[in-house]
Amino acid sequence: MNLLKRENWWIWLLLTIFSGGSSAIVLGALLDCFDKKAWYANYKNWLIGFLCFIFPLSIMFAVFQIQFLCMTSAKLDVPGKEIYLSPYIWLLCIIIPIIGWIMFIVMLVYLEVWILVVLYKGNGEKYVK
């Protein structure tokens, strides 16, 4: 059973609900979104985050999760990749109070839902080996 087939979209729905959205990391691994030269592949970055207490490590994991959500969405052809692939949009949403924070949450929900929609449409089947 390959999880990227169209008929298995409901499995991703359950994984998204029960994992709090971190299933995008597993989906990104299945779609081969890992970059060996990226910041998250260097163990020294995670070690520094761990040694500087838990707060920097949790921020690093949140950024890692959002980055994988965006890379997975781009690989699955979710509409709007010009917006959600730009790091400046995410930074603006975090910096601007209230309205920006609301837009940040809206963008996260948009990406989570649209990943499920495009899996239902069958966009993941072209990555089935």
PDB file of N, CA and C in Angstrom, residues 54-97:
ATOM      1  N   ILE A  54      15.335  24.774  26.062  1.00  0.00           N
ATOM      2  CA  ILE A  54      14.284  24.209  25.230  1.00  0.00           C
ATOM      3  C   ILE A  54      13.653  25.252  24.308  1.00  0.00           C
ATOM      4  N   PHE A  55      13.603  26.509  24.689  1.00  0.00           N
ATOM      5  CA  PHE A  55      12.915  27.519  23.890  1.00  0.00           C
ATOM      6  C   PHE A  55      13.467  27.630  22.468  1.00  0.00           C
ATOM      7  N   PRO A  56      14.785  27.762  22.267  1.00  0.00           N
ATOM      8  CA  PRO A  56      15.288  27.830  20.882  1.00  0.00           C
ATOM      9  C   PRO A  56      15.020  26.538  20.099  1.00  0.00           C
ATOM     10  N   LEU A  57      15.043  25.403  20.760  1.00  0.00           N
ATOM     11  CA  LEU A  57      14.785  24.139  20.086  1.00  0.00           C
ATOM     12  C   LEU A  57      13.336  24.068  19.605  1.00  0.00           C
ATOM     13  N   SER A  58      12.404  24.564  20.396  1.00  0.00           N
ATOM     14  CA  SER A  58      11.002  24.549  19.976  1.00  0.00           C
ATOM     15  C   SER A  58      10.767  25.506  18.812  1.00  0.00           C
ATOM     16  N   ILE A  59      11.457  26.638  18.802  1.00  0.00           N
ATOM     17  CA  ILE A  59      11.345  27.567  17.674  1.00  0.00           C
ATOM     18  C   ILE A  59      11.937  26.930  16.419  1.00  0.00           C
ATOM     19  N   MET A  60      13.071  26.254  16.579  1.00  0.00           N
ATOM     20  CA  MET A  60      13.692  25.585  15.435  1.00  0.00           C
ATOM     21  C   MET A  60      12.775  24.515  14.860  1.00  0.00           C
ATOM     22  N   PHE A  61      12.122  23.750  15.719  1.00  0.00           N
ATOM     23  CA  PHE A  61      11.222  22.715  15.230  1.00  0.00           C
ATOM     24  C   PHE A  61      10.002  23.325  14.545  1.00  0.00           C
ATOM     25  N   ALA A  62       9.496  24.438  15.066  1.00  0.00           N
ATOM     26  CA  ALA A  62       8.353  25.106  14.434  1.00  0.00           C
ATOM     27  C   ALA A  62       8.727  25.615  13.043  1.00  0.00           C
ATOM     28  N   VAL A  63       9.906  26.210  12.912  1.00  0.00           N
ATOM     29  CA  VAL A  63      10.365  26.686  11.603  1.00  0.00           C
ATOM     30  C   VAL A  63      10.579  25.506  10.657  1.00  0.00           C
ATOM     31  N   PHE A  64      11.146  24.429  11.173  1.00  0.00           N
ATOM     32  CA  PHE A  64      11.352  23.215  10.378  1.00  0.00           C
ATOM     33  C   PHE A  64      10.018  22.670   9.874  1.00  0.00           C
ATOM     34  N   GLN A  65       9.026  22.649  10.740  1.00  0.00           N
ATOM     35  CA  GLN A  65       7.712  22.134  10.373  1.00  0.00           C
ATOM     36  C   GLN A  65       7.041  23.021   9.321  1.00  0.00           C
ATOM     37  N   ILE A  66       7.124  24.329   9.481  1.00  0.00           N
ATOM     38  CA  ILE A  66       6.533  25.245   8.504  1.00  0.00           C
ATOM     39  C   ILE A  66       7.264  25.146   7.169  1.00  0.00           C
ATOM     40  N   GLN A  67       8.583  25.027   7.219  1.00  0.00           N
ATOM     41  CA  GLN A  67       9.355  24.910   5.990  1.00  0.00           C
ATOM     42  C   GLN A  67       8.988  23.632   5.243  1.00  0.00           C
ATOM     43  N   PHE A  68       8.826  22.544   5.957  1.00  0.00           N
ATOM     44  CA  PHE A  68       8.443  21.298   5.303  1.00  0.00           C
ATOM     45  C   PHE A  68       7.019  21.345   4.790  1.00  0.00           C
ATOM     46  N   LEU A  69       6.153  22.029   5.495  1.00  0.00           N
ATOM     47  CA  LEU A  69       4.781  22.203   5.033  1.00  0.00           C
ATOM     48  C   LEU A  69       4.775  22.956   3.705  1.00  0.00           C
ATOM     49  N   CYS A  70       5.587  23.987   3.599  1.00  0.00           N
ATOM     50  CA  CYS A  70       5.668  24.776   2.363  1.00  0.00           C
ATOM     51  C   CYS A  70       6.315  23.993   1.234  1.00  0.00           C
ATOM     52  N   MET A  71       7.393  23.277   1.514  1.00  0.00           N
ATOM     53  CA  MET A  71       8.054  22.496   0.472  1.00  0.00           C
ATOM     54  C   MET A  71       7.154  21.362  -0.031  1.00  0.00           C
ATOM     55  N   THR A  72       6.438  20.739   0.871  1.00  0.00           N
ATOM     56  CA  THR A  72       5.514  19.675   0.497  1.00  0.00           C
ATOM     57  C   THR A  72       4.377  20.233  -0.342  1.00  0.00           C
ATOM     58  N   SER A  73       3.864  21.381   0.049  1.00  0.00           N
ATOM     59  CA  SER A  73       2.790  22.016  -0.704  1.00  0.00           C
ATOM     60  C   SER A  73       3.251  22.386  -2.106  1.00  0.00           C
ATOM     61  N   ALA A  74       4.454  22.903  -2.224  1.00  0.00           N
ATOM     62  CA  ALA A  74       4.982  23.262  -3.539  1.00  0.00           C
ATOM     63  C   ALA A  74       5.174  22.032  -4.414  1.00  0.00           C
ATOM     64  N   LYS A  75       5.630  20.942  -3.821  1.00  0.00           N
ATOM     65  CA  LYS A  75       5.851  19.714  -4.582  1.00  0.00           C
ATOM     66  C   LYS A  75       4.533  19.119  -5.065  1.00  0.00           C
ATOM     67  N   LEU A  76       3.464  19.314  -4.282  1.00  0.00           N
ATOM     68  CA  LEU A  76       2.147  18.792  -4.657  1.00  0.00           C
ATOM     69  C   LEU A  76       1.335  19.776  -5.491  1.00  0.00           C
ATOM     70  N   ASP A  77       1.913  20.892  -5.873  1.00  0.00           N
ATOM     71  CA  ASP A  77       1.264  21.925  -6.701  1.00  0.00           C
ATOM     72  C   ASP A  77       0.037  22.546  -6.040  1.00  0.00           C
ATOM     73  N   VAL A  78       0.173  22.907  -4.791  1.00  0.00           N
ATOM     74  CA  VAL A  78      -0.881  23.655  -4.110  1.00  0.00           C
ATOM     75  C   VAL A  78      -0.856  25.082  -4.650  1.00  0.00           C
ATOM     76  N   PRO A  79      -2.012  25.653  -5.015  1.00  0.00           N
ATOM     77  CA  PRO A  79      -2.027  27.006  -5.580  1.00  0.00           C
ATOM     78  C   PRO A  79      -1.483  28.050  -4.598  1.00  0.00           C
ATOM     79  N   GLY A  80      -0.790  29.051  -5.119  1.00  0.00           N
ATOM     80  CA  GLY A  80      -0.291  30.160  -4.316  1.00  0.00           C
ATOM     81  C   GLY A  80       1.140  30.025  -3.873  1.00  0.00           C
ATOM     82  N   LYS A  81       1.940  29.224  -4.570  1.00  0.00           N
ATOM     83  CA  LYS A  81       3.313  28.987  -4.120  1.00  0.00           C
ATOM     84  C   LYS A  81       4.167  30.245  -4.167  1.00  0.00           C
ATOM     85  N   GLU A  82       3.769  31.256  -4.933  1.00  0.00           N
ATOM     86  CA  GLU A  82       4.512  32.516  -4.952  1.00  0.00           C
ATOM     87  C   GLU A  82       4.429  33.212  -3.603  1.00  0.00           C
ATOM     88  N   ILE A  83       3.352  32.977  -2.901  1.00  0.00           N
ATOM     89  CA  ILE A  83       3.146  33.631  -1.604  1.00  0.00           C
ATOM     90  C   ILE A  83       3.757  32.816  -0.475  1.00  0.00           C
ATOM     91  N   TYR A  84       3.375  31.555  -0.341  1.00  0.00           N
ATOM     92  CA  TYR A  84       3.797  30.799   0.839  1.00  0.00           C
ATOM     93  C   TYR A  84       5.241  30.302   0.773  1.00  0.00           C
ATOM     94  N   LEU A  85       5.892  30.362  -0.381  1.00  0.00           N
ATOM     95  CA  LEU A  85       7.303  29.989  -0.444  1.00  0.00           C
ATOM     96  C   LEU A  85       8.238  31.144  -0.104  1.00  0.00           C
ATOM     97  N   SER A  86       7.699  32.341   0.006  1.00  0.00           N
ATOM     98  CA  SER A  86       8.521  33.500   0.351  1.00  0.00           C
ATOM     99  C   SER A  86       8.662  33.604   1.871  1.00  0.00           C
ATOM    100  N   PRO A  87       9.886  33.588   2.378  1.00  0.00           N
ATOM    101  CA  PRO A  87      10.055  33.701   3.835  1.00  0.00           C
ATOM    102  C   PRO A  87       9.660  35.080   4.362  1.00  0.00           C
ATOM    103  N   TYR A  88       9.688  36.083   3.507  1.00  0.00           N
ATOM    104  CA  TYR A  88       9.349  37.437   3.940  1.00  0.00           C
ATOM    105  C   TYR A  88       7.880  37.562   4.307  1.00  0.00           C
ATOM    106  N   ILE A  89       7.024  36.842   3.625  1.00  0.00           N
ATOM    107  CA  ILE A  89       5.593  36.859   3.953  1.00  0.00           C
ATOM    108  C   ILE A  89       5.375  36.282   5.348  1.00  0.00           C
ATOM    109  N   TRP A  90       6.049  35.177   5.646  1.00  0.00           N
ATOM    110  CA  TRP A  90       5.905  34.559   6.971  1.00  0.00           C
ATOM    111  C   TRP A  90       6.442  35.489   8.062  1.00  0.00           C
ATOM    112  N   LEU A  91       7.572  36.140   7.795  1.00  0.00           N
ATOM    113  CA  LEU A  91       8.140  37.070   8.773  1.00  0.00           C
ATOM    114  C   LEU A  91       7.224  38.268   8.997  1.00  0.00           C
ATOM    115  N   LEU A  92       6.651  38.784   7.926  1.00  0.00           N
ATOM    116  CA  LEU A  92       5.706  39.898   8.071  1.00  0.00           C
ATOM    117  C   LEU A  92       4.499  39.493   8.905  1.00  0.00           C
ATOM    118  N   CYS A  93       4.013  38.288   8.693  1.00  0.00           N
ATOM    119  CA  CYS A  93       2.861  37.826   9.465  1.00  0.00           C
ATOM    120  C   CYS A  93       3.196  37.715  10.948  1.00  0.00           C
ATOM    121  N   ILE A  94       4.417  37.321  11.264  1.00  0.00           N
ATOM    122  CA  ILE A  94       4.806  37.204  12.672  1.00  0.00           C
ATOM    123  C   ILE A  94       5.033  38.578  13.296  1.00  0.00           C
ATOM    124  N   ILE A  95       5.618  39.503  12.535  1.00  0.00           N
ATOM    125  CA  ILE A  95       5.976  40.819  13.075  1.00  0.00           C
ATOM    126  C   ILE A  95       4.754  41.705  13.297  1.00  0.00           C
ATOM    127  N   ILE A  96       3.810  41.687  12.364  1.00  0.00           N
ATOM    128  CA  ILE A  96       2.636  42.563  12.467  1.00  0.00           C
ATOM    129  C   ILE A  96       1.653  41.976  13.471  1.00  0.00           C
ATOM    130  N   PRO A  97       1.332  42.727  14.528  1.00  0.00           N
ATOM    131  CA  PRO A  97       0.418  42.189  15.547  1.00  0.00           C
ATOM    132  C   PRO A  97      -1.007  42.016  15.025  1.00  0.00           C
TER     133      PRO A  97
END
